PDB file of C-alpha atoms and ligand atoms in Angstrom:
ATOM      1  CA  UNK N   1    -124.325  58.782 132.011  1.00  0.00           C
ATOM      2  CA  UNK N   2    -121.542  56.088 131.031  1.00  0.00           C
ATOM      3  CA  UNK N   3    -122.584  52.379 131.876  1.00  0.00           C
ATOM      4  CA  UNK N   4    -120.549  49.046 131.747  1.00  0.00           C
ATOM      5  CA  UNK N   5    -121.124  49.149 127.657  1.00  0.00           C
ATOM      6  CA  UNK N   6    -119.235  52.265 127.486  1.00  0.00           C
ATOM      7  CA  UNK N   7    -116.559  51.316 129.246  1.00  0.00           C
ATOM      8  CA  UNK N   8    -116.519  47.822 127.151  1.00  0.00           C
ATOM      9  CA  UNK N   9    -117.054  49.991 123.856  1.00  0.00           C
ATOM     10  CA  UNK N  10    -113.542  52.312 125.723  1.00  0.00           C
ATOM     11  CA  UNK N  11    -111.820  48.892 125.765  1.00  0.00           C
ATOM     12  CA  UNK N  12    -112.295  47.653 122.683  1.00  0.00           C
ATOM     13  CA  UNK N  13    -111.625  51.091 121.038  1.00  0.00           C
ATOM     14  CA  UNK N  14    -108.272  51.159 122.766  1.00  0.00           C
ATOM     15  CA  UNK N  15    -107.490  47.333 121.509  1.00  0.00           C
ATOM     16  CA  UNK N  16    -108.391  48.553 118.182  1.00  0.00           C
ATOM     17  CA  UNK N  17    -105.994  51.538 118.257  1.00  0.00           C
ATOM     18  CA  UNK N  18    -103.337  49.519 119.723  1.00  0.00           C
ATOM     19  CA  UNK N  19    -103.213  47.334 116.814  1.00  0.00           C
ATOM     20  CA  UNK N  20    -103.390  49.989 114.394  1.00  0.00           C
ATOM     21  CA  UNK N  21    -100.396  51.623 115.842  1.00  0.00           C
ATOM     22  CA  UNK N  22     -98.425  48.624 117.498  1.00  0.00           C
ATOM     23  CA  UNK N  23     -95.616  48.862 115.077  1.00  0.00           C
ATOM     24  CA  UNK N  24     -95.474  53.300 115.398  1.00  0.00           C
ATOM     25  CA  UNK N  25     -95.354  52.043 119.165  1.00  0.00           C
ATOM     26  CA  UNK N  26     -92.304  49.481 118.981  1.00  0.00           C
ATOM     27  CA  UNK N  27     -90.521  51.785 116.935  1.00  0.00           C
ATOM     28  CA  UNK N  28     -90.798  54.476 119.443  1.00  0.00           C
ATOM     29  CA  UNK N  29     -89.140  52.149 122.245  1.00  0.00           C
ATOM     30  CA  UNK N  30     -86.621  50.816 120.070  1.00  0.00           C
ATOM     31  CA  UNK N  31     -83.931  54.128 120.201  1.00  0.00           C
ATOM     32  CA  UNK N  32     -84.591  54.136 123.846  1.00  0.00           C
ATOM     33  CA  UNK N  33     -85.903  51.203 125.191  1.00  0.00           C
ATOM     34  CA  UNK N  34     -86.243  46.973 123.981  1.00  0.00           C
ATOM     35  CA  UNK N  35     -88.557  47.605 121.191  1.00  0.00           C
ATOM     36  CA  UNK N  36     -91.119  45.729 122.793  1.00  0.00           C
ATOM     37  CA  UNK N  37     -93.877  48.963 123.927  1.00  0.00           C
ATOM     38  CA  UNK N  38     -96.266  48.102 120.592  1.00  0.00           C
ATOM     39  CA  UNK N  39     -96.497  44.117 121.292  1.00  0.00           C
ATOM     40  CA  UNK N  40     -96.497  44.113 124.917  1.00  0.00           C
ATOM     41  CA  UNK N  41     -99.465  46.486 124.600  1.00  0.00           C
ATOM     42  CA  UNK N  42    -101.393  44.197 121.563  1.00  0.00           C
ATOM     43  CA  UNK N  43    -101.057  40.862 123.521  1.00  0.00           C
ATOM     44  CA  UNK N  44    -102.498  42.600 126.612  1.00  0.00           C
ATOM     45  CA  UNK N  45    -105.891  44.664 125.090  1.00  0.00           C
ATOM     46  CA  UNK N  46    -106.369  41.659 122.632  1.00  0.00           C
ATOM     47  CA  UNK N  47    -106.565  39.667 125.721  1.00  0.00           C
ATOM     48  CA  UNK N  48    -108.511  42.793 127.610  1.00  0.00           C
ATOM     49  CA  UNK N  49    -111.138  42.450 124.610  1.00  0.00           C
ATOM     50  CA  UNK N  50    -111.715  38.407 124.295  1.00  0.00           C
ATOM     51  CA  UNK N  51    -112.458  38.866 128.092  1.00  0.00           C
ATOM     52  CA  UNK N  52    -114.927  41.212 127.861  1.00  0.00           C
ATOM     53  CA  UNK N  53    -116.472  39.831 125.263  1.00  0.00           C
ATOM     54  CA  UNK N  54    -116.561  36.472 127.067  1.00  0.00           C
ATOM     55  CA  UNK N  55    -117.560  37.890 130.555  1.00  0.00           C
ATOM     56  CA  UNK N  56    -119.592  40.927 129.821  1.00  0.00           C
ATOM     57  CA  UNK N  57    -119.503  42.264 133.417  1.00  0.00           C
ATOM     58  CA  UNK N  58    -122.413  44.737 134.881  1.00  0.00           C
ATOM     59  CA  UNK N  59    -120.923  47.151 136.126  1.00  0.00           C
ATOM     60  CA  UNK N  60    -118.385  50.471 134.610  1.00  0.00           C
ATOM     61  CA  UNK N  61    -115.902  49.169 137.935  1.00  0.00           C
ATOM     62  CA  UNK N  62    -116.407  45.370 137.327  1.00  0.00           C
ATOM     63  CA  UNK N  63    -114.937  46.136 133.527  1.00  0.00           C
ATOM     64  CA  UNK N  64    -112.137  48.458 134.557  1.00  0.00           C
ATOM     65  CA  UNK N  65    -111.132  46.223 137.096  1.00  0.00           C
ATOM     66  CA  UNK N  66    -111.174  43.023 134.931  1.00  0.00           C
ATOM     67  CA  UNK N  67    -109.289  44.706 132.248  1.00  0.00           C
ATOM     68  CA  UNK N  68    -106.999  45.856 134.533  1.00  0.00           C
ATOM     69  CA  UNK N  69    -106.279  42.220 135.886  1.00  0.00           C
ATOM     70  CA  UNK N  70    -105.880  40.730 132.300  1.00  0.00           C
ATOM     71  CA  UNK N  71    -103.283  43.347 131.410  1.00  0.00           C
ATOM     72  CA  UNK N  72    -101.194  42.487 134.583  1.00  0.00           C
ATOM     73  CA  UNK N  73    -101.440  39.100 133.977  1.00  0.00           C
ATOM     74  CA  UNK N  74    -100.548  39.265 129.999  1.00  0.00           C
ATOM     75  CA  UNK N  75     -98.280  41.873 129.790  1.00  0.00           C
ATOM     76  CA  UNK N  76     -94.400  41.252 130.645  1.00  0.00           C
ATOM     77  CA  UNK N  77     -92.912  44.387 130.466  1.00  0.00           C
ATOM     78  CA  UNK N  78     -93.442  47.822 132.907  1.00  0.00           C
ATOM     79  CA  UNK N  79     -96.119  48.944 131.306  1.00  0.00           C
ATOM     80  CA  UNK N  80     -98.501  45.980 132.050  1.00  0.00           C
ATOM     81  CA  UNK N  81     -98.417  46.471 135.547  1.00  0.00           C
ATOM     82  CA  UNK N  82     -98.282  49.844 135.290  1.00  0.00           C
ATOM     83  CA  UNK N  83    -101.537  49.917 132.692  1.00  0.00           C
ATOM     84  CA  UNK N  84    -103.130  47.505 134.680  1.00  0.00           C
ATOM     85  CA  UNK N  85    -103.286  49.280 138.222  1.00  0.00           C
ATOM     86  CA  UNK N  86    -104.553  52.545 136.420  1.00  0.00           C
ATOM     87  CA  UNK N  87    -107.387  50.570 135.309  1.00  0.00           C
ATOM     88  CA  UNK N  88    -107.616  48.201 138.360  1.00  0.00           C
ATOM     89  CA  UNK N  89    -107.639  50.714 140.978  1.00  0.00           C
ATOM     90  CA  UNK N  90    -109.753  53.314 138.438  1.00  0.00           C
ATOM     91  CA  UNK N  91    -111.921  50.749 138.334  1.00  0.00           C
ATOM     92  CA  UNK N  92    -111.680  50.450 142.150  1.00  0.00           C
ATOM     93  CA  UNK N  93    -112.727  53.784 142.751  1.00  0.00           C
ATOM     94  CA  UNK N  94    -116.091  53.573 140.901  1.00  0.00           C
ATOM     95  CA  UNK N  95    -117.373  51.230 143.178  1.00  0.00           C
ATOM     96  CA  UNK N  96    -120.042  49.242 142.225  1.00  0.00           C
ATOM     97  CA  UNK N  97    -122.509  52.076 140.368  1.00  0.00           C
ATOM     98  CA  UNK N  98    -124.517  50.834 137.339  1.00  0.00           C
ATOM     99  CA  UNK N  99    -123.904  54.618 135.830  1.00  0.00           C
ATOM    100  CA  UNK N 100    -120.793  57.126 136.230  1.00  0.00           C
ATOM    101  CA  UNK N 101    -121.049  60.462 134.949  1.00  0.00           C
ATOM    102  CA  UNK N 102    -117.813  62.492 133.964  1.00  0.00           C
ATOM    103  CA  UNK N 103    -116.884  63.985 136.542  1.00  0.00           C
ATOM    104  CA  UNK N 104    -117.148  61.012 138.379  1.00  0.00           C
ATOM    105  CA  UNK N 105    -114.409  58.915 135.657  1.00  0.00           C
ATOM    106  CA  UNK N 106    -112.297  61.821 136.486  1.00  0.00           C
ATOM    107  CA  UNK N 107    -112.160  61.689 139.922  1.00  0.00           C
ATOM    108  CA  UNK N 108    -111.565  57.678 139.752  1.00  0.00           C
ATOM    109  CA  UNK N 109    -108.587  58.739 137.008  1.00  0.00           C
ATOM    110  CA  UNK N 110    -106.928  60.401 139.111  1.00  0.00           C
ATOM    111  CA  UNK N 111    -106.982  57.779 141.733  1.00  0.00           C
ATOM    112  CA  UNK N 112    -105.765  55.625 139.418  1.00  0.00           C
ATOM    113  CA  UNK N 113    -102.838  58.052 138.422  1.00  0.00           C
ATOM    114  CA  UNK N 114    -102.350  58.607 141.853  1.00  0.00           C
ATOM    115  CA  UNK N 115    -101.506  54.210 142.246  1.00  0.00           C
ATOM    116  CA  UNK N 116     -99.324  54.380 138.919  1.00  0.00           C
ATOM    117  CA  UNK N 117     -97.095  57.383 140.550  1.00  0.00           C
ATOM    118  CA  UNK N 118     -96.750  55.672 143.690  1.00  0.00           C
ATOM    119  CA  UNK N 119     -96.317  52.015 141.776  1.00  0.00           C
ATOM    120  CA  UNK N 120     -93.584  53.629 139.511  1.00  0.00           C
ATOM    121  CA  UNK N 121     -92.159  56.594 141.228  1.00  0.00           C
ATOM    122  CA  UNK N 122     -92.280  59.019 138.373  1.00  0.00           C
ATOM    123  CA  UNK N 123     -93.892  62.335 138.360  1.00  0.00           C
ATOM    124  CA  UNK N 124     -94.311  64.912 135.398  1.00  0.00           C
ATOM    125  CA  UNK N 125     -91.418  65.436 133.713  1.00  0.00           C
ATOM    126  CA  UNK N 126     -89.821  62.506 134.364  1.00  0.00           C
ATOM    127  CA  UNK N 127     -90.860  61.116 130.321  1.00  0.00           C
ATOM    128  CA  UNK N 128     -93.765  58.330 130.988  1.00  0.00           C
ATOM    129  CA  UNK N 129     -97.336  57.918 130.518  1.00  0.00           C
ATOM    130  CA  UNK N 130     -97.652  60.267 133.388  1.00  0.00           C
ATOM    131  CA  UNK N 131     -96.997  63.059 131.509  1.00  0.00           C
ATOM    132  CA  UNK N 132    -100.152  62.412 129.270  1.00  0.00           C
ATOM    133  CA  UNK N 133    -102.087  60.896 132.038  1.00  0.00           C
ATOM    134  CA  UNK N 134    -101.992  63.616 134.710  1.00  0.00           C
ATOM    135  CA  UNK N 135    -103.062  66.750 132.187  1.00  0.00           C
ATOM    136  CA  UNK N 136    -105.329  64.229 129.973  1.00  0.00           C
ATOM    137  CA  UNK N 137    -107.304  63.648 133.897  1.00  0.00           C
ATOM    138  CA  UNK N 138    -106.994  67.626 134.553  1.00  0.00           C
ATOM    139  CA  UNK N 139    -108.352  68.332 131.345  1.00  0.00           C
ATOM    140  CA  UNK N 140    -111.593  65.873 131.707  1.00  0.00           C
ATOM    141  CA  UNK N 141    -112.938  68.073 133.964  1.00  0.00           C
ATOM    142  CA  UNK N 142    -114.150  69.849 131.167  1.00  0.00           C
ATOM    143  CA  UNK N 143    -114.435  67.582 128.114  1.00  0.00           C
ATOM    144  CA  UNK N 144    -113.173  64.226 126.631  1.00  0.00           C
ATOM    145  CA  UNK N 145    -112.166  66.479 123.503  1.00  0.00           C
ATOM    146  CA  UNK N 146    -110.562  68.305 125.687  1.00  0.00           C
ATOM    147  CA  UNK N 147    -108.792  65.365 127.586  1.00  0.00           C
ATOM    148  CA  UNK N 148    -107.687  64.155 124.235  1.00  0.00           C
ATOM    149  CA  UNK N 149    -106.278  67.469 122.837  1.00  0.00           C
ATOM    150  CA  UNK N 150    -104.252  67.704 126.658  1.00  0.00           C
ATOM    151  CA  UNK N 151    -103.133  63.686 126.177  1.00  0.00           C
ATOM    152  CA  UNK N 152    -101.735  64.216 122.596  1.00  0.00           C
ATOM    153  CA  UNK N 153     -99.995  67.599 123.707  1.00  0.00           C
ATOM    154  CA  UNK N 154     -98.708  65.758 127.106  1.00  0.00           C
ATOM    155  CA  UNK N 155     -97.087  62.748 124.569  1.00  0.00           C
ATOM    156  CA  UNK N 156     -94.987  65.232 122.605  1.00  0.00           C
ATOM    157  CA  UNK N 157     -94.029  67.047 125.443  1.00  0.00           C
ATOM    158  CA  UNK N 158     -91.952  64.512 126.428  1.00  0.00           C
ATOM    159  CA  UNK N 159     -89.433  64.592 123.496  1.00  0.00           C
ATOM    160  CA  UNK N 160     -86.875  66.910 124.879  1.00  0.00           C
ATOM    161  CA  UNK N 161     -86.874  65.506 128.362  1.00  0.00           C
ATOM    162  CA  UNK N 162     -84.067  63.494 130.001  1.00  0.00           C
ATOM    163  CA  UNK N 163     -86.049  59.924 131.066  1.00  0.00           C
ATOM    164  CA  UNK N 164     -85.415  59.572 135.112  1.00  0.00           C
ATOM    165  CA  UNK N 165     -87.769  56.956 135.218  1.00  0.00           C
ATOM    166  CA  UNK N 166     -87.890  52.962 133.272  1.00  0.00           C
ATOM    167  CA  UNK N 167     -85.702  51.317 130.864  1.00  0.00           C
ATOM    168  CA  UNK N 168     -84.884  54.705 128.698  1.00  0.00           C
ATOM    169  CA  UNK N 169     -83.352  56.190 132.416  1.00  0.00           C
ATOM    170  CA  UNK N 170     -80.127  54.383 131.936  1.00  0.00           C
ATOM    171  CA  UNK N 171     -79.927  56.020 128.304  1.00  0.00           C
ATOM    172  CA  UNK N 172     -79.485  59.343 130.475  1.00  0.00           C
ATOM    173  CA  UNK N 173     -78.803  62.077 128.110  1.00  0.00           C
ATOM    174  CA  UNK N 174     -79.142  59.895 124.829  1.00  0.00           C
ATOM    175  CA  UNK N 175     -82.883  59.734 125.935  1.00  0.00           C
ATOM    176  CA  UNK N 176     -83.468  63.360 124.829  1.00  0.00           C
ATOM    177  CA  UNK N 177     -85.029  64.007 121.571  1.00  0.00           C
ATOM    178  CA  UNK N 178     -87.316  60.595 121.834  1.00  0.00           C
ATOM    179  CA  UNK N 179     -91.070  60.708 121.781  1.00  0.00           C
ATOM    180  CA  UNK N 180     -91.910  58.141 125.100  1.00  0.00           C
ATOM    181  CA  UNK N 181     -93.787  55.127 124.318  1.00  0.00           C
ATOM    182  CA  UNK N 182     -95.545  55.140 126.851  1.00  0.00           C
ATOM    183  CA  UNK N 183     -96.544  58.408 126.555  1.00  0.00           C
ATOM    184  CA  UNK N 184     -97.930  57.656 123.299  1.00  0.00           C
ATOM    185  CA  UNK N 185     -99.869  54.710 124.058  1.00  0.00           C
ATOM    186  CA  UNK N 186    -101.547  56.726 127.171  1.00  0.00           C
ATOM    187  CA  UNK N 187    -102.407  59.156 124.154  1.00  0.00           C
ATOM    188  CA  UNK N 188    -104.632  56.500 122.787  1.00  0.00           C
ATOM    189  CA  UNK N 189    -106.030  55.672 125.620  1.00  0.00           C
ATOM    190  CA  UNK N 190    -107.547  58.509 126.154  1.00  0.00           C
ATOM    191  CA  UNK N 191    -108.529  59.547 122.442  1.00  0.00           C
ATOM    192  CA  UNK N 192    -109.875  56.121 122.619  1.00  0.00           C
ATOM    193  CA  UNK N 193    -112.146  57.532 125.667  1.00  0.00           C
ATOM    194  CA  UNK N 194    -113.286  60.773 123.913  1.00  0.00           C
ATOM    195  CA  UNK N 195    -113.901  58.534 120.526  1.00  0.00           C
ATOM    196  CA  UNK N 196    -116.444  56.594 122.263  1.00  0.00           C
ATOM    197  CA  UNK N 197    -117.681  59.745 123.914  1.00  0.00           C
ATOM    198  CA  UNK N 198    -118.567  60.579 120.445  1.00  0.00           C
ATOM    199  CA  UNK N 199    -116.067  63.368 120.940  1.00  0.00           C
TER     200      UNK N 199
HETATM  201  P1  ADP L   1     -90.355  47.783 129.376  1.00  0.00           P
HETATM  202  O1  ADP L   1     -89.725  49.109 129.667  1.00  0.00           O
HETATM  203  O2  ADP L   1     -90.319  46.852 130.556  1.00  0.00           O
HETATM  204  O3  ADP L   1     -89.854  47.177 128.112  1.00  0.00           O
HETATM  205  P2  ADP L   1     -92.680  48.733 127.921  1.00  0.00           P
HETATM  206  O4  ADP L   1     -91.751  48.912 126.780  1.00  0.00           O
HETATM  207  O5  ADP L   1     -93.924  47.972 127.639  1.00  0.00           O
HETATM  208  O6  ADP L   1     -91.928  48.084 129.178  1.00  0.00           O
HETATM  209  O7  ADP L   1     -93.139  50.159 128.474  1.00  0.00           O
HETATM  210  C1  ADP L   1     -92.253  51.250 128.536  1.00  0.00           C
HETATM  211  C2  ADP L   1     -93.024  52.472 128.971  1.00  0.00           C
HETATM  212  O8  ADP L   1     -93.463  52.313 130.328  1.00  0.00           O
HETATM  213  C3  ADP L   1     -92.192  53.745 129.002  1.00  0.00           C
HETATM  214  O9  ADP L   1     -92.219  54.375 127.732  1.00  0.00           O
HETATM  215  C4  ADP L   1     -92.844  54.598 130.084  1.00  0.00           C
HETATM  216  O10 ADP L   1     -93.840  55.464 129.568  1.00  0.00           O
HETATM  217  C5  ADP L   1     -93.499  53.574 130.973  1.00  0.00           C
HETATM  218  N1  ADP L   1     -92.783  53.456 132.239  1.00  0.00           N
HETATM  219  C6  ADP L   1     -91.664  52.757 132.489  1.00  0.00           C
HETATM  220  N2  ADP L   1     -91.300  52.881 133.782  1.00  0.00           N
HETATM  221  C7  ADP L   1     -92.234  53.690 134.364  1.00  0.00           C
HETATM  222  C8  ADP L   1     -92.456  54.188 135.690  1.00  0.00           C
HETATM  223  N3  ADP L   1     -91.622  53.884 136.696  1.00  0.00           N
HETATM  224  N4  ADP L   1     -93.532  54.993 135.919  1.00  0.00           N
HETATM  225  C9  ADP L   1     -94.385  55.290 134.908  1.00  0.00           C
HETATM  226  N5  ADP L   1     -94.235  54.842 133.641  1.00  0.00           N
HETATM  227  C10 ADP L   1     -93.178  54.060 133.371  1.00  0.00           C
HETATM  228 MG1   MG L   2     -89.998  48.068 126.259  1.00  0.00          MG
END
């Protein structure tokens, strides 16, 4: 069963990884976006981390739902917002259980994919973080190894796709042949859920 500390331990991990790779993630929005993916994403899970180090709340939803809110309220760019109601409404969705098991964080996932499509608009293919999200959700049905081999595979899928949706839309064509940022940070969200799944 996964209690509040894992989902604290999943927060941290994914600050962690975000700073490792903010720079890989700036670079990645810079041909076909502002170049801002990598810091928008440190300021916000740096500030998702001091929280929950500071308020060290009970519950798996209480932590979602907190980090969700800081990354809203830190991030400028799409992807806070867009970050934030995954967690926020993922969150949401667990209610107010001490435990979750798996299959229970999947089901909330996909609620919380479910709020980002309808925030954003995009469905696969369109070359965002849905395109990791919804197989990295299908996939953790059956494991987080799983999730994180189908969330890695999802982010370079969207190289040769045309971006309909966000900033790299109005690139049209020129938007081909670009890994999405987004994508790629979803990517270590996830591995950052298997990792502290000991997976
Ligand atoms: P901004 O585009 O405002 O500079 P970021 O650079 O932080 O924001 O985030 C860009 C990422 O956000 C994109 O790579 C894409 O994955 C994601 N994104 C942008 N618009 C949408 C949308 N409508 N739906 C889902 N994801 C989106
Ligand atoms: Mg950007």
């Amino acid at each position: 069963m996964l209690d509040a500390d894992f989902f604290r331990r999943w927060m941290t991990a994914t600050a962690a990884s975000v700073d490792r790779e903010a720079e890989r993630l700036t670079a990645l929005d810079s041909p076909i976006g502002d170049a801002d993916h990598g810091s928008n994403l440190q300021r916000g899970f740096r500030a998702v981390a001091a929280t929950l180090e500071k308020e060290a709340p009970e519950t798996p939803g209480a932590v979602l739902m907190l980090a969700g809110r800081q990354l809203i309220s830190t991030v400028g760019g799409a992807s806070g917002p867009l970050y934030g109601t995954l967690l926020r409404r993922t969150g949401k969705a667990l209610g107010d259980a001490a435990e979750v098991d798996q299959q229970e964080l999947a089901r909330a996932l996909r609620t919380g994919v479910d709020a980002v499509m309808q925030l954003g608009g995009a469905a696969p293919g369109d070359k965002t973080m849905i395109d990791t999200l919804v197989p990295a959700v299908d996939a953790l049905g059956g494991s987080f190894a799983a999730a994180r081999t189908a969330a890695e595979e999802g982010a370079l899928s969207t190289t040769p796709l045309q971006a309909r949706k966000g900033r790299a839309s109005y690139l049209g064509e020129r938007s081909i042949g670009h890994q999405d940022p987004g994508a790629t940070s979803s990517a270590l969200l996830i591995a950052a859920l298997a990792e502290t799944a000991g997976e």
